[in-house]
Amino acid sequence: MQSSHSHIKQHDGWVSFAGGERVPYTLYRMPRRKRVHLVISDEGRLQVRAPRGFTRSEAEKALRSRDAWVLDGLRRARISRSERPMLWTGTRLPFLDENLCLTVREGSEPSVSRKEDTLYVCISAATEQDIRESLGYWYRGEAKSYLPRRLAALAEYMGARPVRVSIRSQKTRWGSCSGKGHISLNWRLMLLPTQLTDYVLVHELCHLRHLNHSPKFWALMRQSIPDCKERRARLSRIRSRLIL
């Protein structure tokens, strides 16, 4: 299959590994990309993001060269998905310090709306994956509204000045800060209590002054959040239990 979106060429294929296992993958040819990047999505889909002109045989060679990483990553993704709670009417959804009740309805036009403490997902012939994708879209929208405003408030309090803020779907990070002062935040921060969300935001703001985890960095963290050690421990425990 081949499709085009914003000049990105997409091909679906299969790659065989030495042990005989065959795995589906998707090759994305991206005009602005200069290097090959292998990705395993949150849903366990294997992706090769490569420069324009990269062939399927080159993609499969790249995958085989990292076969242990690929197979282990896919195994971990399967385990993670199997441990996630099912999403259906009655499921409780964390939203900062709130706890929303999911209600699924059938309808021709997909939508997600909130009324008080209930989150309504309207979707036709809904599968759990459809529900999960709709919820992810809604949470991303809420993150784009809330996180930059909250970051700005904390930055003003700390006397920090990020150059740019973006909201992303990061697989292994809650957030990141570049040497140019660009802060990226994971939309899944909306699934955390505000104490832990603030911990991540302050963490990235501290990186504007110390782009490392040196003693000076942690001293600044403790100055901003005295119980940062306890919050960090809570954050590390909660990652594997996220519902989305």
Coordinates of C-alpha atoms in Angstrom, one line a residue:
M1 CA 0.0 0.0 0.0
Q2 CA 1.2 3.5 -0.8
S3 CA -0.2 6.8 0.4
S4 CA 0.8 10.4 0.5
H5 CA 0.3 12.9 3.2
S6 CA 2.3 16.1 3.4
H7 CA 4.8 14.6 1.0
I8 CA 5.5 11.6 3.2
K9 CA 5.5 8.3 1.3
Q10 CA 4.2 5.3 3.2
H11 CA 4.8 1.6 2.4
D12 CA 3.6 -1.4 4.5
G13 CA 5.7 -4.6 4.4
W14 CA 7.0 -7.6 6.3
V15 CA 10.5 -8.3 7.6
S16 CA 11.8 -11.8 8.5
F17 CA 14.3 -12.3 11.3
A18 CA 16.9 -15.0 11.8
G19 CA 14.7 -17.0 14.1
G20 CA 12.0 -17.3 11.5
E21 CA 9.7 -14.6 13.0
R22 CA 8.0 -12.3 10.5
V23 CA 6.9 -8.9 11.6
P24 CA 4.8 -6.2 9.8
Y25 CA 6.4 -2.8 9.6
T26 CA 5.6 0.6 8.0
L27 CA 8.2 2.6 6.1
Y28 CA 7.8 6.4 6.1
R29 CA 9.9 8.3 3.5
M30 CA 10.2 11.8 4.9
P31 CA 11.7 14.6 2.8
R32 CA 13.3 16.4 5.7
R33 CA 14.7 13.4 7.5
K34 CA 18.4 12.9 7.1
R35 CA 18.9 9.7 9.1
V36 CA 17.0 6.4 9.7
H37 CA 15.0 6.2 12.9
L38 CA 13.3 3.0 14.1
V39 CA 10.2 3.4 16.2
I40 CA 7.9 1.1 18.1
S41 CA 4.6 3.0 18.7
D42 CA 2.6 2.8 21.9
E43 CA 0.3 0.3 20.1
G44 CA 3.2 -2.0 19.2
R45 CA 3.5 -0.9 15.5
L46 CA 7.0 -1.1 14.0
Q47 CA 8.0 1.9 12.0
V48 CA 11.0 2.9 9.9
R49 CA 11.2 6.7 9.4
A50 CA 13.8 7.3 6.7
P51 CA 14.9 9.9 4.2
R52 CA 13.3 10.1 0.8
G53 CA 14.6 7.5 -1.6
F54 CA 15.1 4.9 1.1
T55 CA 14.1 1.5 -0.3
R56 CA 12.2 -1.4 1.4
S57 CA 15.3 -3.6 1.2
E58 CA 17.3 -1.0 3.0
A59 CA 14.6 -0.7 5.6
E60 CA 14.5 -4.4 6.2
K61 CA 18.3 -4.4 6.5
A62 CA 18.2 -1.7 9.1
L63 CA 15.6 -3.7 11.1
R64 CA 17.6 -6.9 10.9
S65 CA 20.7 -5.0 12.1
R66 CA 18.8 -4.2 15.3
D67 CA 16.8 -7.5 15.6
A68 CA 17.3 -7.9 19.3
W69 CA 16.1 -4.4 20.0
V70 CA 13.1 -4.7 17.7
L71 CA 11.9 -8.1 19.0
D72 CA 12.4 -7.1 22.6
G73 CA 10.6 -3.8 22.1
L74 CA 7.7 -5.6 20.4
R75 CA 7.5 -8.1 23.2
R76 CA 7.5 -5.3 25.8
A77 CA 4.7 -3.4 23.9
R78 CA 2.6 -6.6 23.8
I79 CA 3.0 -7.0 27.6
S80 CA 2.2 -3.4 28.2
R81 CA -1.0 -3.5 26.1
S82 CA -2.1 -6.7 27.8
E83 CA -1.8 -5.1 31.2
R84 CA -3.7 -2.0 30.4
P85 CA -7.3 -1.7 31.7
M86 CA -10.0 -2.2 29.2
L87 CA -11.7 0.9 28.0
W88 CA -15.5 0.8 28.0
T89 CA -18.5 2.5 29.7
G90 CA -17.8 2.8 33.4
T91 CA -14.0 2.9 33.1
R92 CA -12.5 5.6 35.4
L93 CA -10.1 8.0 33.6
P94 CA -7.6 10.1 35.5
F95 CA -7.5 13.7 34.5
L96 CA -5.0 15.8 36.6
D97 CA -6.6 15.7 40.1
E98 CA -10.0 14.6 38.8
N99 CA -11.5 11.2 38.1
L100 CA -13.8 11.0 35.0
C101 CA -16.3 8.3 34.2
L102 CA -16.2 7.1 30.6
T103 CA -19.5 6.6 28.7
V104 CA -19.4 5.2 25.2
R105 CA -22.2 5.9 22.8
E106 CA -22.8 4.9 19.2
G107 CA -23.1 7.6 16.6
S108 CA -22.3 8.4 13.0
E109 CA -20.1 11.4 13.8
P110 CA -17.1 10.6 16.2
S111 CA -16.8 13.0 19.0
V112 CA -15.5 13.3 22.6
S113 CA -17.2 15.7 25.0
R114 CA -17.2 16.3 28.8
K115 CA -20.1 17.1 31.0
E116 CA -19.2 17.5 34.7
D117 CA -17.3 14.3 35.7
T118 CA -18.4 12.2 32.7
L119 CA -16.5 11.9 29.4
Y120 CA -18.7 10.9 26.5
V121 CA -17.1 9.1 23.5
C122 CA -19.5 9.0 20.5
I123 CA -18.3 6.6 17.8
S124 CA -19.7 4.2 15.2
A125 CA -19.1 0.4 15.6
A126 CA -16.6 1.2 18.4
T127 CA -13.7 -1.1 19.1
E128 CA -11.5 -0.5 22.1
Q129 CA -8.7 0.7 19.8
D130 CA -11.2 3.3 18.3
I131 CA -12.1 4.5 21.8
R132 CA -8.4 4.6 22.8
E133 CA -7.5 6.8 19.8
S134 CA -10.5 9.1 20.4
L135 CA -9.5 9.6 24.0
G136 CA -5.9 10.2 23.0
Y137 CA -7.0 12.9 20.6
W138 CA -9.1 14.6 23.4
Y139 CA -6.4 14.4 26.0
R140 CA -3.9 15.9 23.5
G141 CA -6.3 18.9 23.0
E142 CA -6.6 19.4 26.7
A143 CA -2.8 19.2 27.1
K144 CA -2.3 21.9 24.4
S145 CA -4.6 24.1 26.3
Y146 CA -3.4 23.5 29.9
L147 CA 0.3 22.6 29.8
P148 CA 1.7 25.7 28.1
R149 CA -0.3 28.0 30.5
R150 CA 0.8 26.0 33.6
L151 CA 4.4 26.0 32.4
A152 CA 4.3 29.8 31.8
A153 CA 3.0 30.3 35.4
L154 CA 5.7 28.2 36.9
A155 CA 8.4 29.8 34.6
E156 CA 7.3 33.3 35.9
Y157 CA 7.6 32.1 39.5
M158 CA 11.1 30.6 38.9
G159 CA 12.3 33.4 36.7
A160 CA 12.8 31.1 33.7
R161 CA 12.1 31.8 30.0
P162 CA 11.6 28.9 27.7
V163 CA 11.9 29.9 24.0
R164 CA 9.2 27.5 22.7
V165 CA 6.8 24.9 24.1
S166 CA 5.4 21.9 22.2
I167 CA 3.1 19.0 23.1
R168 CA 4.1 15.6 21.8
S169 CA 3.4 11.9 22.2
Q170 CA 6.7 10.7 23.6
K171 CA 7.2 7.0 24.2
T172 CA 9.7 7.1 27.0
R173 CA 9.9 10.7 28.2
W174 CA 7.5 12.9 30.2
G175 CA 9.3 15.9 28.7
S176 CA 12.6 17.2 27.3
C177 CA 14.5 20.5 27.0
S178 CA 16.9 21.4 24.2
G179 CA 20.0 23.5 24.4
K180 CA 18.1 26.2 22.5
G181 CA 15.5 26.4 25.2
H182 CA 12.8 24.4 23.5
I183 CA 10.6 22.4 25.9
S184 CA 8.6 19.4 24.7
L185 CA 5.9 17.9 27.0
N186 CA 4.1 14.6 26.8
W187 CA 0.3 14.9 26.6
R188 CA 0.1 12.0 29.0
L189 CA 1.0 14.4 31.7
M190 CA -2.7 15.1 31.8
L191 CA -3.2 11.6 33.3
L192 CA -1.1 12.4 36.3
P193 CA -2.0 14.2 39.6
T194 CA -1.0 17.9 39.4
Q195 CA 1.8 17.4 41.9
L196 CA 3.5 15.1 39.5
T197 CA 2.7 17.2 36.4
D198 CA 4.2 20.2 38.1
Y199 CA 7.3 18.1 39.0
V200 CA 7.9 17.4 35.3
L201 CA 7.3 21.0 34.3
V202 CA 9.7 22.3 36.9
H203 CA 12.2 19.6 36.0
E204 CA 12.3 20.9 32.4
L205 CA 12.4 24.5 33.5
C206 CA 15.5 23.7 35.7
H207 CA 17.2 22.3 32.6
L208 CA 17.1 25.8 31.1
R209 CA 19.7 26.7 33.6
H210 CA 21.5 23.4 34.0
L211 CA 21.2 21.1 30.9
N212 CA 22.3 18.1 32.9
H213 CA 21.5 16.3 36.2
S214 CA 24.4 17.7 38.1
P215 CA 24.3 18.5 41.9
K216 CA 23.5 22.1 40.9
F217 CA 20.5 20.9 38.9
W218 CA 19.1 18.9 41.8
A219 CA 19.8 21.7 44.2
L220 CA 17.7 24.0 42.0
M221 CA 15.0 21.3 41.9
R222 CA 14.9 21.0 45.7
Q223 CA 14.7 24.8 46.0
S224 CA 11.7 24.8 43.7
I225 CA 10.1 21.5 45.0
P226 CA 11.4 20.5 48.4
D227 CA 9.8 17.0 48.2
C228 CA 11.1 16.4 44.7
K229 CA 12.8 13.1 45.6
E230 CA 9.4 11.7 46.8
R231 CA 7.6 13.0 43.7
R232 CA 10.3 11.5 41.4
A233 CA 9.8 8.0 43.1
R234 CA 6.0 8.3 42.6
L235 CA 6.4 9.2 39.0
S236 CA 8.7 6.2 38.3
R237 CA 6.1 3.9 39.7
I238 CA 3.1 5.3 37.9
R239 CA 4.4 5.1 34.3
S240 CA 3.6 1.4 33.7
R241 CA 0.1 1.8 35.1
L242 CA -1.2 4.5 32.7
I243 CA -4.5 3.8 31.1
L244 CA -3.6 5.4 27.8

